[in-house]
PDB file of C-alpha atoms in Angstrom:
ATOM      1  CA  MET A   1     -85.031-163.296 -49.788  1.00 51.00           C
ATOM      2  CA  ALA A   2     -87.672-160.465 -50.263  1.00 54.00           C
ATOM      3  CA  GLU A   3     -85.605-158.088 -48.011  1.00 58.00           C
ATOM      4  CA  ARG A   4     -82.605-158.420 -50.213  1.00 72.00           C
ATOM      5  CA  LEU A   5     -84.568-157.826 -53.452  1.00 77.00           C
ATOM      6  CA  PRO A   6     -84.068-154.054 -53.575  1.00 86.00           C
ATOM      7  CA  PHE A   7     -80.305-154.276 -53.518  1.00 91.00           C
ATOM      8  CA  ARG A   8     -80.238-157.147 -56.005  1.00 93.00           C
ATOM      9  CA  ARG A   9     -82.605-155.091 -58.270  1.00 95.00           C
ATOM     10  CA  LYS A  10     -80.357-152.029 -58.235  1.00 96.00           C
ATOM     11  CA  CYS A  11     -77.415-154.314 -59.182  1.00 96.00           C
ATOM     12  CA  ILE A  12     -79.426-155.622 -62.150  1.00 97.00           C
ATOM     13  CA  GLN A  13     -80.449-152.237 -63.243  1.00 98.00           C
ATOM     14  CA  LEU A  14     -76.924-150.970 -63.173  1.00 97.00           C
ATOM     15  CA  ALA A  15     -75.661-154.062 -64.996  1.00 98.00           C
ATOM     16  CA  ALA A  16     -78.316-153.569 -67.663  1.00 98.00           C
ATOM     17  CA  ALA A  17     -77.335-149.890 -68.055  1.00 97.00           C
ATOM     18  CA  LEU A  18     -73.566-150.766 -68.502  1.00 97.00           C
ATOM     19  CA  LEU A  19     -74.369-153.631 -70.897  1.00 97.00           C
ATOM     20  CA  TYR A  20     -76.660-151.396 -73.059  1.00 98.00           C
ATOM     21  CA  ASN A  21     -73.946-148.872 -73.203  1.00 97.00           C
ATOM     22  CA  ALA A  22     -70.764-151.015 -73.324  1.00 97.00           C
ATOM     23  CA  ASN A  23     -69.200-148.886 -76.090  1.00 96.00           C
ATOM     24  CA  LEU A  24     -67.326-146.705 -73.687  1.00 93.00           C
ATOM     25  CA  LYS A  25     -64.856-145.535 -76.243  1.00 94.00           C
ATOM     26  CA  GLY A  26     -67.722-143.866 -77.964  1.00 95.00           C
ATOM     27  CA  PHE A  27     -67.737-141.201 -75.268  1.00 92.00           C
ATOM     28  CA  ALA A  28     -64.234-140.173 -76.092  1.00 89.00           C
ATOM     29  CA  GLY A  29     -65.084-138.986 -79.565  1.00 84.00           C
ATOM     30  CA  PRO A  30     -67.889-138.618 -79.094  1.00 87.00           C
ATOM     31  CA  SER A  31     -69.188-140.977 -81.858  1.00 92.00           C
ATOM     32  CA  ILE A  32     -72.117-143.197 -82.346  1.00 95.00           C
ATOM     33  CA  TYR A  33     -71.501-146.946 -82.586  1.00 95.00           C
ATOM     34  CA  GLN A  34     -72.632-148.348 -85.991  1.00 93.00           C
ATOM     35  CA  GLY A  35     -71.676-151.965 -85.828  1.00 93.00           C
ATOM     36  CA  ARG A  36     -73.936-155.031 -86.488  1.00 92.00           C
ATOM     37  CA  LEU A  37     -75.470-154.981 -82.990  1.00 93.00           C
ATOM     38  CA  LYS A  38     -77.162-151.691 -83.784  1.00 95.00           C
ATOM     39  CA  GLY A  39     -79.574-153.753 -85.902  1.00 92.00           C
ATOM     40  CA  LEU A  40     -80.851-155.293 -82.723  1.00 96.00           C
ATOM     41  CA  CYS A  41     -82.914-153.831 -79.876  1.00 97.00           C
ATOM     42  CA  VAL A  42     -82.452-153.910 -76.142  1.00 98.00           C
ATOM     43  CA  PRO A  43     -85.689-154.315 -74.203  1.00 98.00           C
ATOM     44  CA  GLY A  44     -85.467-151.040 -72.166  1.00 97.00           C
ATOM     45  CA  LEU A  45     -85.579-147.386 -73.116  1.00 97.00           C
ATOM     46  CA  ASN A  46     -81.955-146.551 -74.241  1.00 97.00           C
ATOM     47  CA  CYS A  47     -81.177-143.970 -76.927  1.00 97.00           C
ATOM     48  CA  TYR A  48     -79.776-145.213 -80.210  1.00 96.00           C
ATOM     49  CA  SER A  49     -77.723-141.970 -80.374  1.00 95.00           C
ATOM     50  CA  CYS A  50     -75.973-142.525 -77.079  1.00 97.00           C
ATOM     51  CA  PRO A  51     -72.223-142.705 -77.703  1.00 96.00           C
ATOM     52  CA  GLY A  52     -72.029-145.908 -75.597  1.00 97.00           C
ATOM     53  CA  ALA A  53     -75.054-147.541 -77.064  1.00 98.00           C
ATOM     54  CA  VAL A  54     -74.341-150.961 -78.622  1.00 97.00           C
ATOM     55  CA  ALA A  55     -77.991-151.693 -79.844  1.00 97.00           C
ATOM     56  CA  ALA A  56     -81.070-149.785 -80.758  1.00 97.00           C
ATOM     57  CA  CYS A  57     -84.078-148.614 -78.528  1.00 97.00           C
ATOM     58  CA  PRO A  58     -87.300-150.557 -79.354  1.00 97.00           C
ATOM     59  CA  LEU A  59     -89.331-147.420 -79.174  1.00 97.00           C
ATOM     60  CA  GLY A  60     -87.166-145.599 -81.740  1.00 96.00           C
ATOM     61  CA  ALA A  61     -87.261-148.637 -83.880  1.00 96.00           C
ATOM     62  CA  LEU A  62     -90.978-148.853 -83.725  1.00 97.00           C
ATOM     63  CA  GLN A  63     -91.398-145.194 -84.838  1.00 96.00           C
ATOM     64  CA  ASN A  64     -88.911-145.546 -87.744  1.00 94.00           C
ATOM     65  CA  ALA A  65     -90.620-148.700 -88.889  1.00 94.00           C
ATOM     66  CA  LEU A  66     -94.157-146.986 -88.764  1.00 94.00           C
ATOM     67  CA  SER A  67     -92.632-144.117 -90.864  1.00 91.00           C
ATOM     68  CA  SER A  68     -91.697-146.636 -93.560  1.00 89.00           C
ATOM     69  CA  VAL A  69     -94.885-148.546 -93.476  1.00 89.00           C
ATOM     70  CA  ARG A  70     -95.679-147.597 -97.118  1.00 86.00           C
ATOM     71  CA  TYR A  71     -92.683-149.668 -98.266  1.00 86.00           C
ATOM     72  CA  ARG A  72     -92.492-152.612 -95.785  1.00 87.00           C
ATOM     73  CA  LEU A  73     -94.326-154.001 -92.892  1.00 87.00           C
ATOM     74  CA  PRO A  74     -92.708-153.549 -89.496  1.00 89.00           C
ATOM     75  CA  LEU A  75     -92.744-157.278 -88.738  1.00 93.00           C
ATOM     76  CA  TYR A  76     -89.414-157.319 -86.930  1.00 94.00           C
ATOM     77  CA  ILE A  77     -90.122-154.619 -84.347  1.00 96.00           C
ATOM     78  CA  PHE A  78     -93.756-155.883 -83.827  1.00 96.00           C
ATOM     79  CA  GLY A  79     -92.464-159.440 -83.223  1.00 97.00           C
ATOM     80  CA  LEU A  80     -89.754-158.237 -80.874  1.00 97.00           C
ATOM     81  CA  LEU A  81     -92.109-156.168 -78.836  1.00 98.00           C
ATOM     82  CA  LEU A  82     -94.437-159.095 -78.664  1.00 98.00           C
ATOM     83  CA  LEU A  83     -91.641-161.337 -77.521  1.00 98.00           C
ATOM     84  CA  PHE A  84     -90.394-158.937 -74.896  1.00 98.00           C
ATOM     85  CA  GLY A  85     -93.942-158.317 -73.616  1.00 98.00           C
ATOM     86  CA  LEU A  86     -94.925-162.040 -73.490  1.00 98.00           C
ATOM     87  CA  LEU A  87     -91.715-163.013 -71.772  1.00 97.00           C
ATOM     88  CA  LEU A  88     -90.991-160.115 -69.473  1.00 97.00           C
ATOM     89  CA  GLY A  89     -93.788-157.535 -69.482  1.00 97.00           C
ATOM     90  CA  ARG A  90     -93.114-154.729 -67.058  1.00 98.00           C
ATOM     91  CA  VAL A  91     -90.224-156.648 -65.449  1.00 98.00           C
ATOM     92  CA  ILE A  92     -88.304-154.720 -68.146  1.00 98.00           C
ATOM     93  CA  CYS A  93     -89.405-151.383 -66.495  1.00 98.00           C
ATOM     94  CA  GLY A  94     -88.461-152.472 -62.984  1.00 97.00           C
ATOM     95  CA  PHE A  95     -85.142-154.262 -63.714  1.00 98.00           C
ATOM     96  CA  LEU A  96     -83.886-153.453 -67.320  1.00 98.00           C
ATOM     97  CA  CYS A  97     -84.505-149.732 -67.924  1.00 97.00           C
ATOM     98  CA  PRO A  98     -81.504-147.300 -67.210  1.00 97.00           C
ATOM     99  CA  PHE A  99     -83.729-144.246 -67.207  1.00 98.00           C
ATOM    100  CA  GLY A 100     -85.939-145.903 -64.557  1.00 97.00           C
ATOM    101  CA  LEU A 101     -82.734-146.273 -62.410  1.00 97.00           C
ATOM    102  CA  VAL A 102     -81.885-142.599 -62.920  1.00 98.00           C
ATOM    103  CA  GLN A 103     -85.392-141.634 -61.572  1.00 98.00           C
ATOM    104  CA  GLU A 104     -85.236-143.974 -58.680  1.00 98.00           C
ATOM    105  CA  LEU A 105     -81.959-142.465 -57.566  1.00 97.00           C
ATOM    106  CA  LEU A 106     -83.265-138.870 -57.844  1.00 98.00           C
ATOM    107  CA  TYR A 107     -86.134-139.857 -55.725  1.00 98.00           C
ATOM    108  CA  LYS A 108     -83.810-140.436 -52.879  1.00 97.00           C
ATOM    109  CA  VAL A 109     -82.959-136.775 -52.810  1.00 97.00           C
ATOM    110  CA  PRO A 110     -84.430-135.507 -49.539  1.00 97.00           C
ATOM    111  CA  GLY A 111     -87.622-133.318 -49.810  1.00 96.00           C
ATOM    112  CA  PRO A 112     -91.325-133.358 -50.049  1.00 96.00           C
ATOM    113  CA  LYS A 113     -92.751-136.278 -52.044  1.00 97.00           C
ATOM    114  CA  LEU A 114     -95.937-136.408 -53.950  1.00 96.00           C
ATOM    115  CA  LYS A 115     -98.385-138.869 -52.481  1.00 95.00           C
ATOM    116  CA  LYS A 116    -100.230-141.139 -54.936  1.00 95.00           C
ATOM    117  CA  GLY A 117    -103.994-140.778 -55.108  1.00 95.00           C
ATOM    118  CA  ARG A 118    -106.800-139.889 -57.485  1.00 95.00           C
ATOM    119  CA  LEU A 119    -104.680-137.203 -59.259  1.00 96.00           C
ATOM    120  CA  THR A 120    -101.630-139.524 -59.985  1.00 97.00           C
ATOM    121  CA  ARG A 121    -103.885-142.422 -61.053  1.00 96.00           C
ATOM    122  CA  SER A 122    -105.463-140.075 -63.600  1.00 97.00           C
ATOM    123  CA  LEU A 123    -102.168-138.719 -64.804  1.00 97.00           C
ATOM    124  CA  SER A 124    -100.933-142.388 -65.211  1.00 97.00           C
ATOM    125  CA  ARG A 125    -103.293-142.793 -68.138  1.00 97.00           C
ATOM    126  CA  PHE A 126    -101.550-140.003 -70.023  1.00 98.00           C
ATOM    127  CA  LYS A 127     -98.705-142.277 -71.055  1.00 98.00           C
ATOM    128  CA  TYR A 128    -101.271-144.135 -73.325  1.00 98.00           C
ATOM    129  CA  VAL A 129    -102.097-140.820 -75.026  1.00 98.00           C
ATOM    130  CA  VAL A 130     -98.347-140.139 -75.564  1.00 98.00           C
ATOM    131  CA  LEU A 131     -98.142-143.684 -77.074  1.00 98.00           C
ATOM    132  CA  ALA A 132    -101.044-143.256 -79.392  1.00 98.00           C
ATOM    133  CA  VAL A 133    -100.144-139.796 -80.599  1.00 98.00           C
ATOM    134  CA  PHE A 134     -96.306-139.469 -80.566  1.00 97.00           C
ATOM    135  CA  ALA A 135     -95.098-143.075 -80.746  1.00 97.00           C
ATOM    136  CA  ILE A 136     -97.683-144.375 -83.206  1.00 97.00           C
ATOM    137  CA  GLY A 137    -100.116-141.750 -84.679  1.00 96.00           C
ATOM    138  CA  VAL A 138     -97.764-139.140 -85.998  1.00 96.00           C
ATOM    139  CA  PRO A 139     -95.030-141.560 -87.474  1.00 95.00           C
ATOM    140  CA  LEU A 140     -97.695-143.730 -89.024  1.00 94.00           C
ATOM    141  CA  PHE A 141     -99.774-140.889 -90.379  1.00 94.00           C
ATOM    142  CA  LEU A 142     -96.739-139.118 -92.001  1.00 92.00           C
ATOM    143  CA  GLY A 143     -95.441-142.384 -93.087  1.00 90.00           C
ATOM    144  CA  LEU A 144     -98.570-143.302 -94.928  1.00 91.00           C
ATOM    145  CA  ALA A 145     -98.995-139.679 -96.349  1.00 89.00           C
ATOM    146  CA  ASN A 146     -95.628-139.121 -97.802  1.00 86.00           C
ATOM    147  CA  GLY A 147     -93.127-141.664 -96.353  1.00 80.00           C
ATOM    148  CA  MET A 148     -91.516-138.879 -94.218  1.00 82.00           C
ATOM    149  CA  PRO A 149     -89.742-140.486 -91.268  1.00 84.00           C
ATOM    150  CA  VAL A 150     -90.685-138.508 -88.138  1.00 91.00           C
ATOM    151  CA  PRO A 151     -90.079-140.369 -84.902  1.00 94.00           C
ATOM    152  CA  ALA A 152     -92.124-137.773 -83.076  1.00 97.00           C
ATOM    153  CA  PHE A 153     -91.609-139.131 -79.454  1.00 98.00           C
ATOM    154  CA  CYS A 154     -87.850-139.244 -79.913  1.00 97.00           C
ATOM    155  CA  LYS A 155     -87.726-135.827 -81.600  1.00 96.00           C
ATOM    156  CA  TYR A 156     -89.991-133.753 -79.357  1.00 97.00           C
ATOM    157  CA  ILE A 157     -90.152-135.538 -75.999  1.00 97.00           C
ATOM    158  CA  CYS A 158     -87.766-138.483 -75.053  1.00 98.00           C
ATOM    159  CA  PRO A 159     -85.752-137.318 -72.046  1.00 98.00           C
ATOM    160  CA  ALA A 160     -83.550-140.461 -72.164  1.00 97.00           C
ATOM    161  CA  GLY A 161     -82.456-139.481 -75.621  1.00 97.00           C
ATOM    162  CA  THR A 162     -81.564-136.022 -74.552  1.00 97.00           C
ATOM    163  CA  LEU A 163     -79.696-137.220 -71.518  1.00 97.00           C
ATOM    164  CA  GLU A 164     -77.808-140.162 -73.058  1.00 96.00           C
ATOM    165  CA  GLY A 165     -77.473-138.865 -76.596  1.00 95.00           C
ATOM    166  CA  GLY A 166     -78.090-135.211 -77.118  1.00 94.00           C
ATOM    167  CA  LEU A 167     -76.083-133.801 -74.264  1.00 95.00           C
ATOM    168  CA  PRO A 168     -72.921-136.033 -74.648  1.00 94.00           C
ATOM    169  CA  LEU A 169     -72.806-135.410 -78.425  1.00 93.00           C
ATOM    170  CA  MET A 170     -73.180-131.682 -77.990  1.00 92.00           C
ATOM    171  CA  ALA A 171     -70.636-131.522 -75.190  1.00 90.00           C
ATOM    172  CA  GLY A 172     -68.048-133.194 -77.394  1.00 85.00           C
ATOM    173  CA  ASP A 173     -68.796-131.385 -80.766  1.00 84.00           C
ATOM    174  CA  PRO A 174     -68.628-127.673 -80.972  1.00 86.00           C
ATOM    175  CA  GLN A 175     -70.206-127.782 -84.558  1.00 85.00           C
ATOM    176  CA  LEU A 176     -73.204-129.443 -83.164  1.00 85.00           C
ATOM    177  CA  ARG A 177     -73.508-127.057 -80.429  1.00 85.00           C
ATOM    178  CA  ALA A 178     -73.435-124.158 -82.976  1.00 82.00           C
ATOM    179  CA  LEU A 179     -76.236-125.869 -84.898  1.00 83.00           C
ATOM    180  CA  ALA A 180     -78.374-126.451 -81.835  1.00 85.00           C
ATOM    181  CA  GLY A 181     -81.705-124.531 -82.034  1.00 89.00           C
ATOM    182  CA  GLY A 182     -84.996-124.151 -80.292  1.00 93.00           C
ATOM    183  CA  LEU A 183     -85.924-127.720 -80.545  1.00 94.00           C
ATOM    184  CA  PHE A 184     -82.860-128.887 -78.658  1.00 95.00           C
ATOM    185  CA  GLN A 185     -83.466-126.224 -76.077  1.00 95.00           C
ATOM    186  CA  TRP A 186     -86.996-127.371 -75.647  1.00 97.00           C
ATOM    187  CA  LYS A 187     -85.821-130.979 -75.064  1.00 97.00           C
ATOM    188  CA  VAL A 188     -83.232-129.814 -72.528  1.00 97.00           C
ATOM    189  CA  ALA A 189     -85.879-127.898 -70.679  1.00 98.00           C
ATOM    190  CA  LEU A 190     -88.283-130.848 -70.703  1.00 98.00           C
ATOM    191  CA  LEU A 191     -85.435-133.155 -69.485  1.00 98.00           C
ATOM    192  CA  CYS A 192     -84.733-130.815 -66.626  1.00 98.00           C
ATOM    193  CA  LEU A 193     -88.454-130.669 -65.597  1.00 98.00           C
ATOM    194  CA  ILE A 194     -88.699-134.476 -65.757  1.00 98.00           C
ATOM    195  CA  LEU A 195     -85.496-134.969 -63.734  1.00 98.00           C
ATOM    196  CA  VAL A 196     -86.751-132.435 -61.108  1.00 98.00           C
ATOM    197  CA  SER A 197     -90.115-134.042 -60.982  1.00 98.00           C
ATOM    198  CA  ALA A 198     -88.550-137.439 -60.407  1.00 98.00           C
ATOM    199  CA  ALA A 199     -87.131-136.070 -57.083  1.00 98.00           C
ATOM    200  CA  PHE A 200     -90.644-135.450 -55.854  1.00 98.00           C
ATOM    201  CA  ALA A 201     -92.777-138.028 -57.666  1.00 98.00           C
ATOM    202  CA  TYR A 202     -91.550-141.626 -57.770  1.00 98.00           C
ATOM    203  CA  ARG A 203     -90.528-142.570 -61.420  1.00 98.00           C
ATOM    204  CA  SER A 204     -92.654-139.697 -62.796  1.00 98.00           C
ATOM    205  CA  PHE A 205     -91.674-140.239 -66.371  1.00 98.00           C
ATOM    206  CA  CYS A 206     -92.406-144.013 -66.201  1.00 97.00           C
ATOM    207  CA  ARG A 207     -95.781-143.403 -64.618  1.00 97.00           C
ATOM    208  CA  PHE A 208     -97.173-140.533 -66.585  1.00 98.00           C
ATOM    209  CA  LEU A 209     -95.222-140.339 -69.859  1.00 98.00           C
ATOM    210  CA  CYS A 210     -93.387-143.362 -71.115  1.00 98.00           C
ATOM    211  CA  PRO A 211     -95.050-145.003 -74.041  1.00 98.00           C
ATOM    212  CA  LEU A 212     -92.720-148.090 -73.866  1.00 98.00           C
ATOM    213  CA  GLY A 213     -94.079-148.774 -70.310  1.00 98.00           C
ATOM    214  CA  ALA A 214     -97.534-148.404 -71.758  1.00 98.00           C
ATOM    215  CA  ILE A 215     -96.836-151.091 -74.339  1.00 98.00           C
ATOM    216  CA  TYR A 216     -95.387-153.537 -71.779  1.00 98.00           C
ATOM    217  CA  SER A 217     -98.262-152.816 -69.430  1.00 98.00           C
ATOM    218  CA  LEU A 218    -100.612-154.517 -72.000  1.00 97.00           C
ATOM    219  CA  PHE A 219     -98.777-157.758 -71.271  1.00 97.00           C
ATOM    220  CA  SER A 220     -98.843-157.568 -67.492  1.00 95.00           C
ATOM    221  CA  ARG A 221    -101.468-160.282 -67.038  1.00 93.00           C
ATOM    222  CA  ILE A 222    -100.089-162.654 -69.604  1.00 95.00           C
ATOM    223  CA  SER A 223     -96.309-162.304 -69.389  1.00 97.00           C
ATOM    224  CA  ILE A 224     -94.352-165.473 -68.318  1.00 96.00           C
ATOM    225  CA  LEU A 225     -92.175-163.567 -65.689  1.00 96.00           C
ATOM    226  CA  GLY A 226     -93.532-161.206 -63.158  1.00 96.00           C
ATOM    227  CA  ILE A 227     -95.426-161.328 -59.760  1.00 95.00           C
ATOM    228  CA  GLN A 228     -99.028-162.088 -59.028  1.00 93.00           C
ATOM    229  CA  VAL A 229    -101.309-162.494 -55.965  1.00 95.00           C
ATOM    230  CA  ASP A 230    -102.328-165.819 -54.668  1.00 93.00           C
ATOM    231  CA  GLY A 231    -106.060-165.393 -54.250  1.00 90.00           C
ATOM    232  CA  GLU A 232    -106.427-168.182 -51.692  1.00 91.00           C
ATOM    233  CA  ALA A 233    -103.642-166.759 -49.419  1.00 94.00           C
ATOM    234  CA  CYS A 234    -104.578-163.098 -49.897  1.00 95.00           C
ATOM    235  CA  THR A 235    -106.856-161.569 -47.125  1.00 94.00           C
ATOM    236  CA  GLY A 236    -107.305-158.152 -48.926  1.00 94.00           C
ATOM    237  CA  CYS A 237    -105.583-156.184 -46.167  1.00 95.00           C
ATOM    238  CA  GLY A 238    -104.144-153.757 -48.901  1.00 95.00           C
ATOM    239  CA  ALA A 239    -100.639-153.493 -47.246  1.00 96.00           C
ATOM    240  CA  CYS A 240     -99.015-154.139 -50.559  1.00 96.00           C
ATOM    241  CA  VAL A 241    -100.931-151.375 -52.390  1.00 96.00           C
ATOM    242  CA  ARG A 242    -100.296-148.911 -49.602  1.00 96.00           C
ATOM    243  CA  HIS A 243     -96.571-149.775 -49.549  1.00 95.00           C
ATOM    244  CA  CYS A 244     -96.159-149.360 -53.392  1.00 97.00           C
ATOM    245  CA  LYS A 245     -95.141-145.936 -54.639  1.00 96.00           C
ATOM    246  CA  LEU A 246     -96.842-146.618 -57.955  1.00 97.00           C
ATOM    247  CA  ASP A 247    -100.522-146.243 -58.878  1.00 97.00           C
ATOM    248  CA  VAL A 248    -101.170-150.032 -58.648  1.00 97.00           C
ATOM    249  CA  ARG A 249    -104.548-151.398 -57.665  1.00 95.00           C
ATOM    250  CA  ARG A 250    -103.153-154.782 -57.219  1.00 95.00           C
ATOM    251  CA  PRO A 251     -99.614-156.287 -57.505  1.00 96.00           C
ATOM    252  CA  GLY A 252     -98.991-157.501 -61.089  1.00 96.00           C
ATOM    253  CA  ASP A 253    -101.463-155.081 -62.745  1.00 96.00           C
ATOM    254  CA  GLY A 254    -100.666-152.744 -65.699  1.00 97.00           C
ATOM    255  CA  GLU A 255     -99.114-150.053 -63.413  1.00 98.00           C
ATOM    256  CA  CYS A 256     -96.949-152.607 -61.526  1.00 97.00           C
ATOM    257  CA  ILE A 257     -93.255-152.598 -62.604  1.00 97.00           C
ATOM    258  CA  GLN A 258     -92.851-155.983 -61.077  1.00 96.00           C
ATOM    259  CA  CYS A 259     -90.074-154.834 -58.642  1.00 95.00           C
ATOM    260  CA  GLY A 260     -91.473-157.327 -56.068  1.00 93.00           C
ATOM    261  CA  GLU A 261     -90.753-155.003 -53.061  1.00 93.00           C
ATOM    262  CA  CYS A 262     -94.353-155.506 -51.907  1.00 95.00           C
ATOM    263  CA  ARG A 263     -93.548-159.115 -50.974  1.00 93.00           C
ATOM    264  CA  ALA A 264     -91.581-157.926 -47.968  1.00 92.00           C
ATOM    265  CA  VAL A 265     -94.734-156.322 -46.422  1.00 94.00           C
ATOM    266  CA  CYS A 266     -97.190-159.142 -47.193  1.00 95.00           C
ATOM    267  CA  LYS A 267     -97.552-161.068 -43.885  1.00 94.00           C
ATOM    268  CA  HIS A 268     -99.524-163.918 -45.567  1.00 93.00           C
ATOM    269  CA  GLY A 269     -97.062-164.714 -48.344  1.00 92.00           C
ATOM    270  CA  ALA A 270     -99.706-164.063 -50.952  1.00 95.00           C
ATOM    271  CA  ILE A 271     -97.386-162.385 -53.415  1.00 95.00           C
ATOM    272  CA  CYS A 272     -95.360-164.647 -55.445  1.00 93.00           C
ATOM    273  CA  GLN A 273     -93.442-164.971 -58.708  1.00 90.00           C
ATOM    274  CA  LYS A 274     -95.653-166.494 -61.436  1.00 89.00           C
ATOM    275  CA  ASN A 275     -93.424-169.627 -62.036  1.00 73.00           C
ATOM    276  CA  ARG A 276     -93.146-170.179 -58.269  1.00 62.00           C
ATOM    277  CA  ARG A 277     -96.901-170.366 -57.942  1.00 49.00           C
ATOM    278  CA  LYS A 278     -97.137-172.870 -60.807  1.00 46.00           C
ATOM    279  CA  GLU A 279     -94.430-175.051 -59.089  1.00 47.00           C
ATOM    280  CA  LYS A 280     -96.398-174.771 -55.780  1.00 49.00           C
ATOM    281  CA  MET A 281     -99.534-176.012 -57.520  1.00 43.00           C
ATOM    282  CA  LYS A 282     -97.775-178.878 -59.122  1.00 45.00           C
ATOM    283  CA  HIS A 283     -96.357-179.958 -55.833  1.00 43.00           C
ATOM    284  CA  GLU A 284     -99.670-179.782 -54.131  1.00 45.00           C
ATOM    285  CA  THR A 285    -101.366-181.939 -56.724  1.00 42.00           C
ATOM    286  CA  ALA A 286     -98.587-184.436 -56.999  1.00 43.00           C
TER     287      ALA A 286
END
C-alpha cells in the first residue's frame, strides 16, 4: 500500500488541479469566471484570476478580508481556514495544491540537488515572516489606516498567481500586455527564479515562502487527517527523516506535507495515519 502511495498522490494532485480550474472555456477568451462558486474558496493555493478557476484562493480571500476589516469582521475566511486546518492541515499541501505539483514535477529535472540541512531549516522559517508581513501585516495595516485594499502577497510575490492568472491573461489580451509595467516584470522574474529553484530544491516555494503552508502548519498536530508516529513502535532510527526531502524533524510536524512516503522506509511500521492508529487502539482495548 505504501509503495503505491506516490502514484496515487500524483493522481489526486492532478485531479485537484483540474477540479480547481474546471472552467476550461475561460482560457479561450481569456476571461475570469465570475459565477456563484467564486464566492467559495478551494483549500489549496490557486489564483482567483486564473481563467480556469471556478472558486477563490483562501490566501487572497484572507488578504481582501483584512483590507476591509474597518467595515466588517472576516469571520467567513477565518472560519474556513480553521475548518481546513482542523480537518486536513498540511494534507492540503501534499495532496491538494496545484503549485506544489508543478514544483514536484520540476524537481524531476536531472541536475544537482540542494541537500537539506541547517541552511534549509533556517530558510523554512522565512515563510512565517512572509505570512506575518505580506499576507497579514500590510493588508491589515492599510485596511485599518484608510480602508485601502492591498493584497500584498498576491500583488508583489505570489508565483501561482503569475503562472495561472497573469501570464494566460496577458497572452490572450494585447491591451493588457500594453499596460504591463515594472510590477508585472518583477513578478515574472520572481516566478522564473522560483521555478528554477524548484528544480534544485524540493518544493522550494512551499518550504521557504508559502504563507498558506505556514497557516496550515499550525494545525499539524491537531488536524484530524494526516500521519503520526506510534511512539511505542518507533525505535528512533531516523530513516524516515533521512528519506524525507523536507526539513522535518519528525513525521507529522509543521514542516511535513503529510505525503506519507516515509511509511515505505519505516521497517517497524511506526508511521501511520491518525485515524488508523485510533482504530488500532480501539481494537487492542476491546
